[in-house]
Short mmCIF file of C-alpha atoms and ligand atoms in Angstrom, two decimals:
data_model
loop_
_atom_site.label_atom_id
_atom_site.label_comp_id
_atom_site.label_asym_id
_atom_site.label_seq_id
_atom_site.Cartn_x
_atom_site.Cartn_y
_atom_site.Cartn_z
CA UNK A 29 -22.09 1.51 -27.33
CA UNK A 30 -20.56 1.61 -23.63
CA UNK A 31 -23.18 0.17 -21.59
CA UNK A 32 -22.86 2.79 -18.13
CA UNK A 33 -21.12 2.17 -14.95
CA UNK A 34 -23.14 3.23 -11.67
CA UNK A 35 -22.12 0.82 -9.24
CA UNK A 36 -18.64 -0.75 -8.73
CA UNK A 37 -18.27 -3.72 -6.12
CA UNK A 38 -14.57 -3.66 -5.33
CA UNK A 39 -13.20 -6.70 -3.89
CA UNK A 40 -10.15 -7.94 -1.51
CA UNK A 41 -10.17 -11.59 -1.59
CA UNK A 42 -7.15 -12.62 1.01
CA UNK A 43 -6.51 -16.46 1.36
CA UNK A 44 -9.09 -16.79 4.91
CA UNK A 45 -10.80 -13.79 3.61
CA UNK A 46 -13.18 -11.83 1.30
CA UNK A 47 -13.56 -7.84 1.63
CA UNK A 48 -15.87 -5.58 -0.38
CA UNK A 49 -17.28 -2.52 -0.79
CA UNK A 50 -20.02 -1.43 -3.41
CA UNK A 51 -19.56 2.62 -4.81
CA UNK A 52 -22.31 4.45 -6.29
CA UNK A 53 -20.04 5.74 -8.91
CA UNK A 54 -21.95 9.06 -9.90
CA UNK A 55 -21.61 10.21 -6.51
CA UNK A 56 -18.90 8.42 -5.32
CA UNK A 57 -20.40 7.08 -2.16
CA UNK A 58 -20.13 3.99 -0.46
CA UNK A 59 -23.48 1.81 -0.72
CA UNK A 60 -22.20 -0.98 1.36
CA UNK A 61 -19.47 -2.80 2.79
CA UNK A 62 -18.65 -6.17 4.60
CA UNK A 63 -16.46 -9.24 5.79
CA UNK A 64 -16.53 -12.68 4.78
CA UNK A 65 -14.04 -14.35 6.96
CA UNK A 66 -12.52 -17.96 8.16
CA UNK A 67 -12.77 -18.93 4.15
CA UNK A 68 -11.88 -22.94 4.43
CA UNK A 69 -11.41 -22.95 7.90
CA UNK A 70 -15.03 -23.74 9.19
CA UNK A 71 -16.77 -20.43 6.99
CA UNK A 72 -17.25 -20.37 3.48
CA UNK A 73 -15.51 -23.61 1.89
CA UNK A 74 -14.39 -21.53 -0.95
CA UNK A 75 -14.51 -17.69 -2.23
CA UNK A 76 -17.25 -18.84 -4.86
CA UNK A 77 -19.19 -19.60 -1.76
CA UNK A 78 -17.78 -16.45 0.06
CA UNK A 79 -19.38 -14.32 -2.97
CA UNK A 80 -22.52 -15.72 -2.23
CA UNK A 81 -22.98 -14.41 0.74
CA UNK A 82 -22.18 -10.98 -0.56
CA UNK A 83 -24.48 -11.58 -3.21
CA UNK A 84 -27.33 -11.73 -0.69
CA UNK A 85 -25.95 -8.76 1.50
CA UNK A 86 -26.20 -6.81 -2.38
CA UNK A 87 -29.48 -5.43 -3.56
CA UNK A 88 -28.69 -5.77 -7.45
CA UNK A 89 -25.61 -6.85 -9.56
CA UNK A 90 -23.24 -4.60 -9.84
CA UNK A 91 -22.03 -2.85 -12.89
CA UNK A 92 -18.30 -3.96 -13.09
CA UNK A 93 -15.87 -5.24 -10.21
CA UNK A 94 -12.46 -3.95 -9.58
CA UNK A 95 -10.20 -6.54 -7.47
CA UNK A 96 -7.41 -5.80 -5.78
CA UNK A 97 -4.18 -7.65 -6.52
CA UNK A 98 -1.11 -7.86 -4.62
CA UNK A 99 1.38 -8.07 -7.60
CA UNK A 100 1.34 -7.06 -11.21
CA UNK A 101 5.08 -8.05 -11.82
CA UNK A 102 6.11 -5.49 -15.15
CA UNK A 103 3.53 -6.44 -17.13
CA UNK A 104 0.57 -4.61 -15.63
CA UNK A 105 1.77 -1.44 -15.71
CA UNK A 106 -1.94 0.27 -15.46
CA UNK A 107 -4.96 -1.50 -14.04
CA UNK A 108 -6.12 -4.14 -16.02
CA UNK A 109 -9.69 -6.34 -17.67
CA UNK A 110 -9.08 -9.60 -16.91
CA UNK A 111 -9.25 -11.02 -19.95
CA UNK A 112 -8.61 -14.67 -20.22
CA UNK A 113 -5.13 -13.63 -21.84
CA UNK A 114 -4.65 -10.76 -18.85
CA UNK A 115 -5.44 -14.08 -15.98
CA UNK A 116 -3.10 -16.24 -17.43
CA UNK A 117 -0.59 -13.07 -17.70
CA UNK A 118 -1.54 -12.55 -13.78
CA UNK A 119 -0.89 -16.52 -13.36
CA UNK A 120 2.77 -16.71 -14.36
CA UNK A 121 2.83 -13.92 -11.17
CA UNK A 122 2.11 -16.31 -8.12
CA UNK A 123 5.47 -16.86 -7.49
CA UNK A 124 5.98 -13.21 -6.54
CA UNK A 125 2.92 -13.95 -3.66
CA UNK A 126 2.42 -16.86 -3.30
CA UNK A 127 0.62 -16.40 -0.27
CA UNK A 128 -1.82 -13.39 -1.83
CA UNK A 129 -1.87 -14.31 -5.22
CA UNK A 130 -3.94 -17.21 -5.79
CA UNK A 131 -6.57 -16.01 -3.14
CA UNK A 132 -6.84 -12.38 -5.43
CA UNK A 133 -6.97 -14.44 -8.53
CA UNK A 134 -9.28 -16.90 -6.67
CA UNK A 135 -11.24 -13.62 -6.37
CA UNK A 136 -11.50 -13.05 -9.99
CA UNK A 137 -12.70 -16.65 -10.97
CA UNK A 138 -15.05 -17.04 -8.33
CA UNK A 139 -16.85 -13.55 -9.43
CA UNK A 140 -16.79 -14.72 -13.03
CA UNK A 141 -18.61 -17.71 -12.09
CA UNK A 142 -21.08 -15.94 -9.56
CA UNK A 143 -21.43 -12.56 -11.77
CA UNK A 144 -21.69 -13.90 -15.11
CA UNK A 145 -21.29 -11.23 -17.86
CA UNK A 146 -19.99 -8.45 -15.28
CA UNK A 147 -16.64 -7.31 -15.84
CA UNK A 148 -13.64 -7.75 -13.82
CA UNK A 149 -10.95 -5.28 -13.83
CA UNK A 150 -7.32 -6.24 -11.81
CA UNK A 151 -5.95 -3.54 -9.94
CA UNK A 152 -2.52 -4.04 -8.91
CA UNK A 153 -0.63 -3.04 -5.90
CA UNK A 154 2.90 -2.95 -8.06
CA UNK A 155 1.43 -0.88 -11.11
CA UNK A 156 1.59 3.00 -10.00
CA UNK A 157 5.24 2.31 -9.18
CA UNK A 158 6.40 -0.17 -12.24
CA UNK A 159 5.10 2.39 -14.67
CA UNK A 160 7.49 5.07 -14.09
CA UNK A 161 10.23 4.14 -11.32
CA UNK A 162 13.89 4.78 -13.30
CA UNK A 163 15.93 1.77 -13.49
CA UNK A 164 18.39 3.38 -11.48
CA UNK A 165 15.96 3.26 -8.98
CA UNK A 166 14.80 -0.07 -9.74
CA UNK A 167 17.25 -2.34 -10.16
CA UNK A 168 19.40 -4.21 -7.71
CA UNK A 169 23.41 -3.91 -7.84
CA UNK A 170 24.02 -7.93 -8.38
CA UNK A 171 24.37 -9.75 -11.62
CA UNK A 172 21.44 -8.85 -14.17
CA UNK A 173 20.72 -12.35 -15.14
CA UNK A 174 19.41 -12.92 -11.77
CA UNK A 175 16.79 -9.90 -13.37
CA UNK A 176 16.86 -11.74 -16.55
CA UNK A 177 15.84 -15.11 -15.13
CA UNK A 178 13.55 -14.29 -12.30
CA UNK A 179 12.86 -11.03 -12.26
CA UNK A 180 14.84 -9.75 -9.13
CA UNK A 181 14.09 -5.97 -9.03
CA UNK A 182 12.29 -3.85 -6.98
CA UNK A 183 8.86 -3.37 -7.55
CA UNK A 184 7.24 -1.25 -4.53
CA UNK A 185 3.70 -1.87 -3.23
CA UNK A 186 1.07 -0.05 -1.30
CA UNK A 187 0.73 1.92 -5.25
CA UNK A 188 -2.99 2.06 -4.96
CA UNK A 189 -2.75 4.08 -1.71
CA UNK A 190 0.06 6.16 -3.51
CA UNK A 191 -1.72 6.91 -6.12
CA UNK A 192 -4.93 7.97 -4.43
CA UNK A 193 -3.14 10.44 -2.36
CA UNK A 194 -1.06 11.81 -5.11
CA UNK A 195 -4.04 12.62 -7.16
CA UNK A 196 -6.12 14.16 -3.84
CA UNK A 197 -3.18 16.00 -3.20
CA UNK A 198 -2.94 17.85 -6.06
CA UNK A 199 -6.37 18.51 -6.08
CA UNK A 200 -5.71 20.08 -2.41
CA UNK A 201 -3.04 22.04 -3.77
CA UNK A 202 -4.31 23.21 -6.80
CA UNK A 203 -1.74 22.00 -9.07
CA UNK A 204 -2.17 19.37 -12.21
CA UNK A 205 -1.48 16.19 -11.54
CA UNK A 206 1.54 16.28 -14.21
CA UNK A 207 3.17 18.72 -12.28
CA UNK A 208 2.86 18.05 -9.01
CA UNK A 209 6.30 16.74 -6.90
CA UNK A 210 5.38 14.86 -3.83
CA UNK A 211 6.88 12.53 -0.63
CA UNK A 212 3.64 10.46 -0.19
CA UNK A 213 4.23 8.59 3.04
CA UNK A 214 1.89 5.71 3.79
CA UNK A 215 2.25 4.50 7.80
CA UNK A 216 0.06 1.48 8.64
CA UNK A 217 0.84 -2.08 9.71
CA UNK A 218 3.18 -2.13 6.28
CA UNK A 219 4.53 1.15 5.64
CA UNK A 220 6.00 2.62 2.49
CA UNK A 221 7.34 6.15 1.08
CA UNK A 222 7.25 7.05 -2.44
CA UNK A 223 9.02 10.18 -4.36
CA UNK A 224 6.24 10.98 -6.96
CA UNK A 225 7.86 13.69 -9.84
CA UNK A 226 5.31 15.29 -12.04
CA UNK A 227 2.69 13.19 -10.80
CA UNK A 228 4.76 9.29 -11.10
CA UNK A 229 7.05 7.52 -8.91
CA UNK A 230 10.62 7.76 -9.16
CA UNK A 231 11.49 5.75 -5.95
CA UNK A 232 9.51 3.72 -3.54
CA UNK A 233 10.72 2.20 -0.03
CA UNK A 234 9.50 -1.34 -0.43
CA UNK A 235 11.29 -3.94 -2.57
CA UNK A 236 11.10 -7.01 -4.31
CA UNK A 237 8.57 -7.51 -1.62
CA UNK A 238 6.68 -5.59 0.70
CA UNK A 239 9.63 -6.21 3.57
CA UNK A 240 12.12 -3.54 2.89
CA UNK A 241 12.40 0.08 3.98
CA UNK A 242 10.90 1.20 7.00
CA UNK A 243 10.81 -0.39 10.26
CA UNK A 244 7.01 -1.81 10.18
CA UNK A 245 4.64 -3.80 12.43
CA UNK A 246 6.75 -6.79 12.27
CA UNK A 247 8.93 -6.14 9.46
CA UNK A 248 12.43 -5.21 10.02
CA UNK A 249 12.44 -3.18 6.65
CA UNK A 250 16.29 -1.98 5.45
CA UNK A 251 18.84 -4.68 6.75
CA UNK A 252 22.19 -5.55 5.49
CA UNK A 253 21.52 -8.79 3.51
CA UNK A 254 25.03 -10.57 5.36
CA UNK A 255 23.19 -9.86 8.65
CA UNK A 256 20.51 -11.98 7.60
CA UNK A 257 22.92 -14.55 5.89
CA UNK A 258 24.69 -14.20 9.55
CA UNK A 259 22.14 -15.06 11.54
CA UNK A 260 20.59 -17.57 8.97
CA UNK A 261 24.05 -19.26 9.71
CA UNK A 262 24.65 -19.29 13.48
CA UNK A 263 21.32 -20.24 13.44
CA UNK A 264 20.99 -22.91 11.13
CA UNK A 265 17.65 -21.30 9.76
CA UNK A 266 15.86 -22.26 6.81
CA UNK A 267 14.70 -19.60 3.70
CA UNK A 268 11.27 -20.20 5.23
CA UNK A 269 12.18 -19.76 9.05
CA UNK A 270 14.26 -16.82 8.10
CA UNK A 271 11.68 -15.53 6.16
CA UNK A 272 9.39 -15.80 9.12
CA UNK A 273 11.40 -14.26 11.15
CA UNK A 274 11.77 -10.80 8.95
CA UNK A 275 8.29 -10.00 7.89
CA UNK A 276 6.28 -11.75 11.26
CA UNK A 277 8.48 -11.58 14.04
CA UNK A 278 10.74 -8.42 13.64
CA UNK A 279 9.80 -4.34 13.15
CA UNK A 280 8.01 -2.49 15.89
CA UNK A 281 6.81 -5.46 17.71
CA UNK A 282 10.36 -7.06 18.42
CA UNK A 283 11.50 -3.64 19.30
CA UNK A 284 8.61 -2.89 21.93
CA UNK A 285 7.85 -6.05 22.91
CA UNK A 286 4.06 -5.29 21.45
CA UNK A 287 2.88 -7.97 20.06
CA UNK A 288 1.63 -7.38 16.18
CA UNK A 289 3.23 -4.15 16.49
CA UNK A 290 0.47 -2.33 17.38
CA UNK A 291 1.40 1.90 17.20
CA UNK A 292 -0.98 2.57 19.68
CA UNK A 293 0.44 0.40 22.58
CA UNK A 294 3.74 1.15 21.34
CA UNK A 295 2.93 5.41 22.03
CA UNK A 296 1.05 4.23 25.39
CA UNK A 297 4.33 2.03 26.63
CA UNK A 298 6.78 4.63 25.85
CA UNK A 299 4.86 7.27 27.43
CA UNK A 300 5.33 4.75 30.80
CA UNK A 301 9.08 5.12 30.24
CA UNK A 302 9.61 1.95 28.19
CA UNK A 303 12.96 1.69 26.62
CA UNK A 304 12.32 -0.46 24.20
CA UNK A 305 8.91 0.79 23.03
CA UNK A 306 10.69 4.72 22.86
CA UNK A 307 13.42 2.93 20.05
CA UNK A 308 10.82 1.50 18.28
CA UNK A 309 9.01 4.87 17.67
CA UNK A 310 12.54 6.83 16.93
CA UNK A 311 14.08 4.08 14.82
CA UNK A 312 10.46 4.34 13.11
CA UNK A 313 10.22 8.50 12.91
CA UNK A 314 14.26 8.26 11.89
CA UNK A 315 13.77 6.20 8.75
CA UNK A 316 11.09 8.05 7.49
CA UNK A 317 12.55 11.56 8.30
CA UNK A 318 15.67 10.20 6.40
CA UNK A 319 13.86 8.83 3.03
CA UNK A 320 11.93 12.09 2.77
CA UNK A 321 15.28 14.07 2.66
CA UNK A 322 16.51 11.64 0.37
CA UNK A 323 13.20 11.64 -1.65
CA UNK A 324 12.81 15.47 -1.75
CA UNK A 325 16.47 15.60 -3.24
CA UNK A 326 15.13 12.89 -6.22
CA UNK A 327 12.06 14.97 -7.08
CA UNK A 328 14.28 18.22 -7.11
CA UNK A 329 12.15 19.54 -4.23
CA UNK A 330 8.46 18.21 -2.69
CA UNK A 331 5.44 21.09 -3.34
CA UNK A 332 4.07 18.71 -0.21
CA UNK A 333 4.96 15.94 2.25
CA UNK A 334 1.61 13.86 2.83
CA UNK A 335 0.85 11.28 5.33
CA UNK A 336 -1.66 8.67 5.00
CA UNK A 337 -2.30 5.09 6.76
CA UNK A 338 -3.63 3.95 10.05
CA UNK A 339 -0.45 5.79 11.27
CA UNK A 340 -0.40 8.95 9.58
CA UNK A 341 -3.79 9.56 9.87
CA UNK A 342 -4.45 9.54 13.28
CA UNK A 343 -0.96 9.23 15.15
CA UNK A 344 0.03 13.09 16.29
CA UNK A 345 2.74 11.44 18.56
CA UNK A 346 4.61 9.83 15.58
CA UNK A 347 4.07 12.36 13.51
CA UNK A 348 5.35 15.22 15.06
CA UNK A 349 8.49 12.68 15.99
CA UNK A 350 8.96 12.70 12.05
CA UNK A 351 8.46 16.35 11.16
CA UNK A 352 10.51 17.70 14.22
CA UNK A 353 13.49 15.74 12.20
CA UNK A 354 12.68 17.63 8.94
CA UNK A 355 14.46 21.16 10.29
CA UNK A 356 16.91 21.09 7.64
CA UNK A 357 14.45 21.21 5.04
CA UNK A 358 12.94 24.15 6.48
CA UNK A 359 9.64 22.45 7.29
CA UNK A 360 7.81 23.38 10.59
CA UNK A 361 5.65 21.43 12.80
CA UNK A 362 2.22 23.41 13.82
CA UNK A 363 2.05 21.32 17.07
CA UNK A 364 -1.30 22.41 17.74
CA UNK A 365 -3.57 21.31 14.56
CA UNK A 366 -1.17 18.08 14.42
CA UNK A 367 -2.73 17.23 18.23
CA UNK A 368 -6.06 17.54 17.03
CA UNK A 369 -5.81 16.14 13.34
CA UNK A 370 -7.24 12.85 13.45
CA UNK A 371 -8.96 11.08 10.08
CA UNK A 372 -9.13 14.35 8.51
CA UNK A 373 -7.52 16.22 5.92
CA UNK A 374 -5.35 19.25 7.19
CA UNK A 375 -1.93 21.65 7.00
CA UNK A 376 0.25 20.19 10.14
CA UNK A 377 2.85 22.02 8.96
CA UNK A 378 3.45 26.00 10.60
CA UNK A 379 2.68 29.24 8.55
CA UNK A 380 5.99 29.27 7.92
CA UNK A 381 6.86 26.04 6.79
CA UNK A 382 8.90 25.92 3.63
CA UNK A 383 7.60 22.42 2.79
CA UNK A 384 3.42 22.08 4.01
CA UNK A 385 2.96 18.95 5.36
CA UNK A 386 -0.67 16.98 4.81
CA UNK A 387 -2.47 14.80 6.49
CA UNK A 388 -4.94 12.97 4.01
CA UNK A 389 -6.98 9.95 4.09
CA UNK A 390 -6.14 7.27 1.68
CA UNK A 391 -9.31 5.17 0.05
CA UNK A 392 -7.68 2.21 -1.73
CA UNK A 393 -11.47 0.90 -2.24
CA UNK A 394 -12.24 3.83 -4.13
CA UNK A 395 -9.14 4.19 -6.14
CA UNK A 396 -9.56 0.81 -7.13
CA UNK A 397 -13.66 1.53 -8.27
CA UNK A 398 -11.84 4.43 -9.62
CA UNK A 399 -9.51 3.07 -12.20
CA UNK A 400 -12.02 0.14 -12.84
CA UNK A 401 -14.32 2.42 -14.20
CA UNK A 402 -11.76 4.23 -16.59
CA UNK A 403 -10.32 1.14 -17.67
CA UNK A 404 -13.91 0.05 -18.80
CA UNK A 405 -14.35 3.52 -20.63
CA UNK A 406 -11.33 2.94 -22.29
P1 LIG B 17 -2.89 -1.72 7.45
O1 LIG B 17 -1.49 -1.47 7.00
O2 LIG B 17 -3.09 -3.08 8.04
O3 LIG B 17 -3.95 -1.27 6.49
P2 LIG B 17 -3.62 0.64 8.95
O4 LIG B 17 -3.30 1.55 7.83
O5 LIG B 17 -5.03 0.53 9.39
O6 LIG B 17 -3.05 -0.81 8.74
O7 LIG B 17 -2.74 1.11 10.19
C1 LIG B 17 -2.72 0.41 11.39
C2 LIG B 17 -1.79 1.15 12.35
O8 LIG B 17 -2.32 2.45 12.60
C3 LIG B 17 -1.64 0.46 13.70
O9 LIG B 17 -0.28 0.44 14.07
C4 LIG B 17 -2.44 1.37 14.61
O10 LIG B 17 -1.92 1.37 15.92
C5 LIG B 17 -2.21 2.72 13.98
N1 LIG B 17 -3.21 3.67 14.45
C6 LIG B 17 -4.52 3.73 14.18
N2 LIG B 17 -5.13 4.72 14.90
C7 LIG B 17 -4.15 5.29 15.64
C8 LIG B 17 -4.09 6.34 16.60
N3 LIG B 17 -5.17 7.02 16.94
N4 LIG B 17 -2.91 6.63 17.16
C9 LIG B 17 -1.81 5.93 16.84
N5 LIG B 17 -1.78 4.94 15.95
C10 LIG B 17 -2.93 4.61 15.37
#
């Protein structure tokens, strides 16, 4: 017999960092939540030691844990148990993050050893997208054996927040998930698109890693690889320093001059005239206006556009910069409930609108209690 699952403590061990969150899974609610932070740098000296202090923040044991894990390569195609054959599956990953990886499957061991007997389910950032993206989509144009021997594709990211969106938004429109044809646009720090068709990605905007596509915080996203060879050369930059210098010192922030990117300061300095702010936010709204015409041609036509993210939640500025891009597609910007939409789910889009457009919260915490649960039920 399946013992029950009421409570879920979903974690997000980072490498300085522990986040969690404990669901009451019959209602769905959030029983408590917290921060463990400077792991090994004068905190915690580990995330075993990290756990314990969320063990005394926690009433009781929880039922099962669900971890969030950066990437699940092809093999975890759904969430996962962490079986001892599953962790060393998830090992043979770190190369793919090897910044994230090892502090996620840190994660895992240290609740083994602090929750003995509870289990531990692996939700993976990569999985939504690996299980149905088309090769065509997929793949890179360069030799395959580069595929072969290392596994150079694209994989996509951000698929818990994707997923959760897809599934509210069919909900919200009334349609089953297997039908439902969507441009699910997730605007945060990282940003990411997907095309979902009948319910599962067929494209994604992030990569091999979570650097192409849009312009983000301090990502430069979509860049002709010989420019970065160029300047790599001129240069005389390193893999590292190069890599630095794409995901950490580019996007938004080198655009603006806002340091981390920051959307908010970026809308307040180009509202003072700023030049350089102003290009950040179009080059932003223009790259996402153009993957959702390009993603609403893949699915054969969107039933919604939805927004999600720090960005897409709460910024009316950038959004309406998006939609009032999306003419040809017939879609219509109701400026008014876009002002006030903040945090909340709601139509942006005008009566009229031939696509509606959606704002709607993402909850990657309880996605991921969520699909722990149902991968416990079996
Ligand atoms: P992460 O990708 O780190 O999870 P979030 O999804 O929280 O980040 O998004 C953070 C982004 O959302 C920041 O650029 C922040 O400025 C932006 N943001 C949050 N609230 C607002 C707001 N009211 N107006 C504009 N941007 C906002």
């Amino acid at each position: 017999m399946k013992r029950e699952i009421r409570t879920v403590l979903v974690v997000n061990s980072g490498s300085s960092s522990l986040k969690y969150q404990l669901f009451d899974m019959k209602t769905e609610t959030r029983l408590a939540k917290g921060l463990v932070e400077r792991i090994g740098a004068g905190g915690p000296a580990n995330h075993a030691e990290a756990l314990k202090e969320v063990v005394k923040a926690l009433a009781a044991k929880p039922d099962a844990i669900g971890h969030r894990i950066l990437h699940g390569g092809e093999v975890f195609r759904d969430s996962a148990l962490m079986t001892k054959a599953n962790f060393a599956k998830a090992k043979k990953l770190v190369k793919f993050g090897p910044l994230h990886m090892p502090a996620n499957l840190g994660g895992v061991e240290a609740c083994e050893k602090i929750f003995p007997g509870v289990p531990n389910v692996g939700v993976f950032d990569t999985a939504f997208h690996i299980a149905t993206m088309p090769d065509c989509a997929g793949m890179y144009a360069i030799d395959p054996k580069f595929y072969r021997k290392y596994g150079i594709r694209k994989y996509g990211f951000h698929g818990t927040s994707h997923k959760f969106v897809t599934q509210a938004a069919a909900k919200f429109l009334k349609k089953p998930l297997a039908k439902v044809n969507l441009v699910t646009c997730h605007l945060g720090n990282g940003s990411s698109l997907a095309a979902i068709k009948q319910g599962g990605v067929v494209d994604t905007t992030m990569g091999l890693t979570p650097l192409a596509g849009l312009v983000m915080g301090t990502r430069c996203g979509d860049i002709d690889a010989a420019a970065v060879l160029s300047i790599m050369e001129s240069e005389k930059k390193t893999p590292a320093e190069m890599d630095t210098l794409l995901n950490k010192q580019s996007g938004l922030q080198a655009l603006s001059g806002v340091k981390g990117g920051d959307c908010r300061d970026i809308c307040a300095k180009a509202a003072k005239g700023d030049k350089g702010a102003e290009l950040a936010l179009e080059m932003l709204a223009y790259r996402v206006a153009l993957y959702i015409g390009a993603y609403n041609t893949v699915i054969g036509g969107a039933d919604a556009i939805v927004m999600t993210g720090g960005i897409g939640e709460n910024s009316s500025e950038v959004r309406a910069r998006i939609i009032n891009r999306l003419g040809a597609l017939g879609i219509k910007l109701d400026r008014k409930v876009n002002d006030k939409t903040r945090g909340v789910t709601a139509v942006i889009s005008a009566k009229g609108s031939k696509i509606p457009v959606v704002v709607l919260p993402t909850n990657e915490e309880l996605m991921i209690a969520r699909d722990t649960v149902r991968v416990l039920r079996g």
